[in-house]
Coordinates of C-alpha atoms and ligand atoms in Angstrom, one line a residue:
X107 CA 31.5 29.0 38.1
X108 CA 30.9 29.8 41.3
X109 CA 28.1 28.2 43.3
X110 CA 27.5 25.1 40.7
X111 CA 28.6 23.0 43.6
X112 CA 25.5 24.4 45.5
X113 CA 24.0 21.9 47.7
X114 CA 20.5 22.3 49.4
X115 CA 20.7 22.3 53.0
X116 CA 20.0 18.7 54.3
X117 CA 18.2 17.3 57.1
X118 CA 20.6 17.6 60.1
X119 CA 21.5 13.4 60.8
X120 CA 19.8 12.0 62.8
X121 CA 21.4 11.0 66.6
X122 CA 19.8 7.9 67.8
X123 CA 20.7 7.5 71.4
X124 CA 20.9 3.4 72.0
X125 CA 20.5 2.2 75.5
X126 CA 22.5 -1.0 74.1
X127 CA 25.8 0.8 73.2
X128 CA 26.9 2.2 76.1
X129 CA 30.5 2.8 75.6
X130 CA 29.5 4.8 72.5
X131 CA 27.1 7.3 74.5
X132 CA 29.4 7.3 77.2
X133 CA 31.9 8.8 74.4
X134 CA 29.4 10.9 73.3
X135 CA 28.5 12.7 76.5
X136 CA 31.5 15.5 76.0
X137 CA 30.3 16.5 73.1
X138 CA 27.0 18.1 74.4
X139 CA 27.2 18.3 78.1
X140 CA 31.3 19.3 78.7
X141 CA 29.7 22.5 80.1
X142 CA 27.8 21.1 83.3
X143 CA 29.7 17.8 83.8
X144 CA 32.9 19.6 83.8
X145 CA 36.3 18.1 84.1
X146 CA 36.2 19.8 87.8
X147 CA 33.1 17.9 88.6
X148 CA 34.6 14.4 87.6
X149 CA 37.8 15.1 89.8
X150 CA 35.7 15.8 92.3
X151 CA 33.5 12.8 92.2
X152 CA 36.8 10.9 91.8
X153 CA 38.1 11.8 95.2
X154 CA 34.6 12.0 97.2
X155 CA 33.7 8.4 95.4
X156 CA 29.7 8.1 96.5
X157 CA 27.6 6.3 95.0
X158 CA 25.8 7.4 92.0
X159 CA 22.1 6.2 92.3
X160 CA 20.0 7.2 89.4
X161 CA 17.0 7.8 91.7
X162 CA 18.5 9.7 94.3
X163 CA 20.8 12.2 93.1
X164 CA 22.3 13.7 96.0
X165 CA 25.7 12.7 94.9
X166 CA 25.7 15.3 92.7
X167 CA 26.1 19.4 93.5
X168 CA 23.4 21.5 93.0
X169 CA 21.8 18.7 91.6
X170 CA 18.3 19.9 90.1
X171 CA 20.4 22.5 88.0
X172 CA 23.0 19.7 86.6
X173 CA 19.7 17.3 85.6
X174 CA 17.5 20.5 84.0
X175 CA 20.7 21.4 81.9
X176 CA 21.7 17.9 81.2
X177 CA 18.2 17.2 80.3
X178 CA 18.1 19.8 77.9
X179 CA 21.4 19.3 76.1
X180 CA 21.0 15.5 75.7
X181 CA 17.4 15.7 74.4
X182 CA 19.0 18.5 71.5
X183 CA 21.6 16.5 70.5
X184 CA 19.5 13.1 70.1
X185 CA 17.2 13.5 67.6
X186 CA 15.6 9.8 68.1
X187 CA 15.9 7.3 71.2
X188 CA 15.6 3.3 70.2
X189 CA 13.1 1.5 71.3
X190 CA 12.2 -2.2 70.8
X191 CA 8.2 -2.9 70.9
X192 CA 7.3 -6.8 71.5
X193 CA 4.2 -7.8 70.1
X194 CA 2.5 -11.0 68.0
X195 CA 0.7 -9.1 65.0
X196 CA -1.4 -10.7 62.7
X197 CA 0.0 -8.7 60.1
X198 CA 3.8 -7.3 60.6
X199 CA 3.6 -5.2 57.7
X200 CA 0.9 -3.4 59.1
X201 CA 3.5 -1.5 61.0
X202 CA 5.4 -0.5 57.9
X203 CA 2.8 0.9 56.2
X204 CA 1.1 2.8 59.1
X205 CA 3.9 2.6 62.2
X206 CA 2.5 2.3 65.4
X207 CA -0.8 3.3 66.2
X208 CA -1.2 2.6 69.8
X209 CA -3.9 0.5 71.4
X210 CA -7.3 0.3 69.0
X211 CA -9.3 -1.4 71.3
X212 CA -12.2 -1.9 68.9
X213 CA -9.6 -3.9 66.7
X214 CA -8.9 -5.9 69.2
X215 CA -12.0 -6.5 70.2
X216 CA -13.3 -7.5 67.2
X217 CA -10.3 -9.9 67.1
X218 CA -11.4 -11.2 70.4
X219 CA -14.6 -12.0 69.2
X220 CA -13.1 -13.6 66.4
X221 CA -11.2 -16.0 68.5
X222 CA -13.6 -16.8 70.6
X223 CA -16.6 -17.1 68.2
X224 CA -17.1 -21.2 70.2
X225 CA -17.8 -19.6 73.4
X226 CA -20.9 -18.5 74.4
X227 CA -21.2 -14.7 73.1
X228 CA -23.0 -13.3 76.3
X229 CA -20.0 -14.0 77.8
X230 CA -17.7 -12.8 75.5
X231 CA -19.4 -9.4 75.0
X232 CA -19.8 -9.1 79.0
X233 CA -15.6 -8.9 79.1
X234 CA -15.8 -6.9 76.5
X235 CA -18.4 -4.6 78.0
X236 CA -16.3 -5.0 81.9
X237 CA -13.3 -3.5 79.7
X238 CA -14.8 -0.5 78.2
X239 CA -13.5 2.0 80.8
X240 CA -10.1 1.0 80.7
X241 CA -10.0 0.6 77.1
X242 CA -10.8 4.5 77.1
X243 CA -8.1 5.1 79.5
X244 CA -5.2 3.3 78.2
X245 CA -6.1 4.8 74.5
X246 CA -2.7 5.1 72.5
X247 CA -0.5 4.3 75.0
X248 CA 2.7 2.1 73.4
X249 CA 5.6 0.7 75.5
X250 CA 8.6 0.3 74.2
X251 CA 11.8 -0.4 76.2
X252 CA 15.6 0.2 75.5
X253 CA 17.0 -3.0 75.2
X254 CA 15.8 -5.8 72.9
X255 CA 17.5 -8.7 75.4
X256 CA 15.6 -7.3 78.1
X257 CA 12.0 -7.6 76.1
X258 CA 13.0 -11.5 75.5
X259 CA 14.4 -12.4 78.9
X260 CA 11.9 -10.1 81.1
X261 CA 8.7 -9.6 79.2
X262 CA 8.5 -12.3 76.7
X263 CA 4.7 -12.2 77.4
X264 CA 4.2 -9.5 75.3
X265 CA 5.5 -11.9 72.3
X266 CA 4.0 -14.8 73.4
X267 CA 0.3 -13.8 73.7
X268 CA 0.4 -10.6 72.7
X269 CA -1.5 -7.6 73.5
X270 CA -1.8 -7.4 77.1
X271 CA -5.2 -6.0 76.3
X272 CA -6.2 -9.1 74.6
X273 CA -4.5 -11.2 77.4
X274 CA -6.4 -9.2 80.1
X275 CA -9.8 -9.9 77.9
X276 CA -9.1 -13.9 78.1
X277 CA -8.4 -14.0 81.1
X278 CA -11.1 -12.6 82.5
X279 CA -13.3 -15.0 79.6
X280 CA -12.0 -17.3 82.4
X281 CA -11.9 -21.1 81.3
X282 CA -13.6 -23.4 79.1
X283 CA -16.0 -26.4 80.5
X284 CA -13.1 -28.4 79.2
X285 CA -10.4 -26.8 81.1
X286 CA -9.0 -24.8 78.9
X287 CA -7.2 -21.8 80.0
X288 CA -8.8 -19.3 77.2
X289 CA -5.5 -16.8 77.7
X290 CA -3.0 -19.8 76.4
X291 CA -5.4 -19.8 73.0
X292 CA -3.9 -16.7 71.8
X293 CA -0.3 -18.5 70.9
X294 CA -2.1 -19.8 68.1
X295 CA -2.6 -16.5 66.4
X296 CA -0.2 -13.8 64.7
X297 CA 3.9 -14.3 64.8
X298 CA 6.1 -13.2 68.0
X299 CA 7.5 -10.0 66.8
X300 CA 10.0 -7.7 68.0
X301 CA 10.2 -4.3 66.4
X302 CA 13.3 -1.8 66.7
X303 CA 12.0 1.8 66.6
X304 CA 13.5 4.8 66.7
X305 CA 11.6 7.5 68.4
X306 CA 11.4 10.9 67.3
X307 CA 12.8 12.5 70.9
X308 CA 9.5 14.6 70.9
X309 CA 7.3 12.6 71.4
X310 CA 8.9 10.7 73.8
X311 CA 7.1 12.3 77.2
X312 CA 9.4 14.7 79.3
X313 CA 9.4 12.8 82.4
X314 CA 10.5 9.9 80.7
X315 CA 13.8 12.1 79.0
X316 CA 14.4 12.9 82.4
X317 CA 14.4 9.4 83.7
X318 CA 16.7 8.8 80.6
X319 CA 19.1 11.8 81.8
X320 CA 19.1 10.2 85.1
X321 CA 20.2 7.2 84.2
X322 CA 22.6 8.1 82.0
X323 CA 24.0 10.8 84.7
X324 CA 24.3 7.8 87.3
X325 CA 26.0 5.5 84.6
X326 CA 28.9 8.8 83.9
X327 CA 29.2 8.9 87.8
X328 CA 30.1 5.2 88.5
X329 CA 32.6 5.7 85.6
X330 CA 34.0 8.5 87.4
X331 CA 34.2 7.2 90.6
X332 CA 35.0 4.0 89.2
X333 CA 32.4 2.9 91.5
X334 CA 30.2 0.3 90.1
X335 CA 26.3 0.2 91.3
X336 CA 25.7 -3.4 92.6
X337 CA 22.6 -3.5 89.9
X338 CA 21.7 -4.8 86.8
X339 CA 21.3 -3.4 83.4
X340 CA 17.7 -2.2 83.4
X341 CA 17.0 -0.1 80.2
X342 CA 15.1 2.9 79.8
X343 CA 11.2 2.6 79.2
X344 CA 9.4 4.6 76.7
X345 CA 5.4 5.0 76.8
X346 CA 4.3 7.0 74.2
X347 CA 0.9 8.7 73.7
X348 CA 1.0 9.5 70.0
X349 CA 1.1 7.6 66.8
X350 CA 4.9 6.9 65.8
X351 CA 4.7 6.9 61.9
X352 CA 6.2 4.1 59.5
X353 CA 9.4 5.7 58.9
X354 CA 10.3 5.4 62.6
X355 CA 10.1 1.3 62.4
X356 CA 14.2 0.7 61.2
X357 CA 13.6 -2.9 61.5
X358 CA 12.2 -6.2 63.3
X359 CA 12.6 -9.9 63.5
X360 CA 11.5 -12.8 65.4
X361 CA 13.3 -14.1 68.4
X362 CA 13.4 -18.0 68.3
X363 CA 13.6 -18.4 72.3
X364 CA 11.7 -16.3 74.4
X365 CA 11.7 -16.5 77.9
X366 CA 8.0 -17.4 79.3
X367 CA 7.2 -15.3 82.7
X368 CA 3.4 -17.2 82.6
X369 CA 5.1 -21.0 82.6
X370 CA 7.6 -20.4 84.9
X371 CA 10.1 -18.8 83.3
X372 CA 10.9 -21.5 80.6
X373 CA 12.2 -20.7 77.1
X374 CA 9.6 -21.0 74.3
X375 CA 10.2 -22.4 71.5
X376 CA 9.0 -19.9 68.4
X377 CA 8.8 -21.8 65.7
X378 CA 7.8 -18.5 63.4
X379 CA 10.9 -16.9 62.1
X380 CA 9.6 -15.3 59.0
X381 CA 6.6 -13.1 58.5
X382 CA 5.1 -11.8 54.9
X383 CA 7.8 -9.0 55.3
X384 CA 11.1 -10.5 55.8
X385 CA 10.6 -13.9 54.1
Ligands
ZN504 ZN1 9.4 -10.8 59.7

């Protein structure tokens, strides 16, 4: 009988754009933008062979029309972009249960207190009090970049200590009668974390897509020229403003050598390579 095969319409699949695979979106890019980076457009690129800066487009015709449309035809065909988040939780499976909530700065505060209960608490609370404004400020802001190599090599601080919230707190606590540097005390608490997220495309903020679609335009050019930008691979940096729910977090784990930007650049040694959620 007809229609016994009937199949509810599904979710359309999701598209995860990932900074890391670069031949793939590369492959990728004539299925949504043939129309404005046009085979005409690559031959002529080809033959003029300038060089394709991501921040100073000139390079291409009519430019500021190529980016709008690009923009727009890249951000409906991804439905998510990945980004990894570095972080030392106490508790990892927070995240699964209520994603990524942004900065709650009376959590961490409370924390704070918690880890400094020895020192005296006039100071503490006066730190606390200096970072009030900026707490308010920076409310729900979460960085996440594209590449999970670049988190480990470039900003393994966020690992290491953790919440640059809680490091700016410590340091300004200053250091002990003893010596002790009161930011180095917050290795002893939570596990270096780095989580893989992918990010629903709305709610990454537009001038951050367009940054993507810049970057993305200047890595199609020096393939067309077959000119290659004396630069590194710098990925893509996503701030986001609103809570990313649980479902988004596709995975995590814990990097056993982190590069360490506040001891000159040495590896550390992360001796916590299981949490409560993948042990
Ligand atoms: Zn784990």
């Amino acid at each position: 009988m007809q229609g016994s095969n009937f199949k509810q319409p599904t979710e359309p699949a999701h598209k995860i754009f990932d900074w890391r695979k670069r031949r793939s979106w590369l492959a990728c890019i004539r299925h949504y933008a043939g129309h404005v980076l046009t085979t005409e457009l690559r031959q002529h690129l080809a033959q003029e062979r300038p060089e394709c800066w991501s921040d100073n487009l000139s390079w291409l015709p009519d430019s500021s029309y190529i980016l709008a449309e690009f923009t727009g035809s890249l951000t409906g065909y991804y439905t998510h972009f990945k980004g990894f988040h570095g972080c030392r939780p106490m508790s990892v499976s927070s995240y699964y249960e209520h994603g990524l909530l942004g900065q709650k700065s009376d959590l961490l505060c409370d924390l704070f207190r918690q880890i400094f209960s020895d020192v005296p608490k006039e100071d503490v609370e006066n730190v606390i009090m200096r970072f009030a404004d900026r707490s308010n400020s920076e409310r729900g802001a979460m960085w996440l970049v594209g590449s999970d190599t670049f988190l480990v090599e470039q900003c393994g601080h966020y690992l290491i200590q953790g919440s640059e919230y809680l490091m700016a707190l410590a340091a300004h606590l200053g250091r002990s009668p003893s010596g002790e540097d009161y930011r180095f005390r917050l290795r002893q608490y939570g596990i270096p974390t780095i989580l893989e997220v992918d990010i629903p495309v709305k709610l990454v903020p537009g001038a951050q897509q367009v940054e993507v679609a810049k970057m993305i335009l200047s890595e199609w050019g020096q393939l067309a020229t077959r000119r290659a930008l004396p630069f590194g691979d710098t990925p893509p940096c996503y701030v986001v403003r609103q809570d990313i729910p649980p479902e988004c977090v596709h995975d995590h784990y814990h990097p056993e050598r982190i590069i360490d930007p506040h001891r000159g650049h040495r590896p550390y040694v992360n001796a916590l390579l299981s949490c409560e959620v993948c042990c």
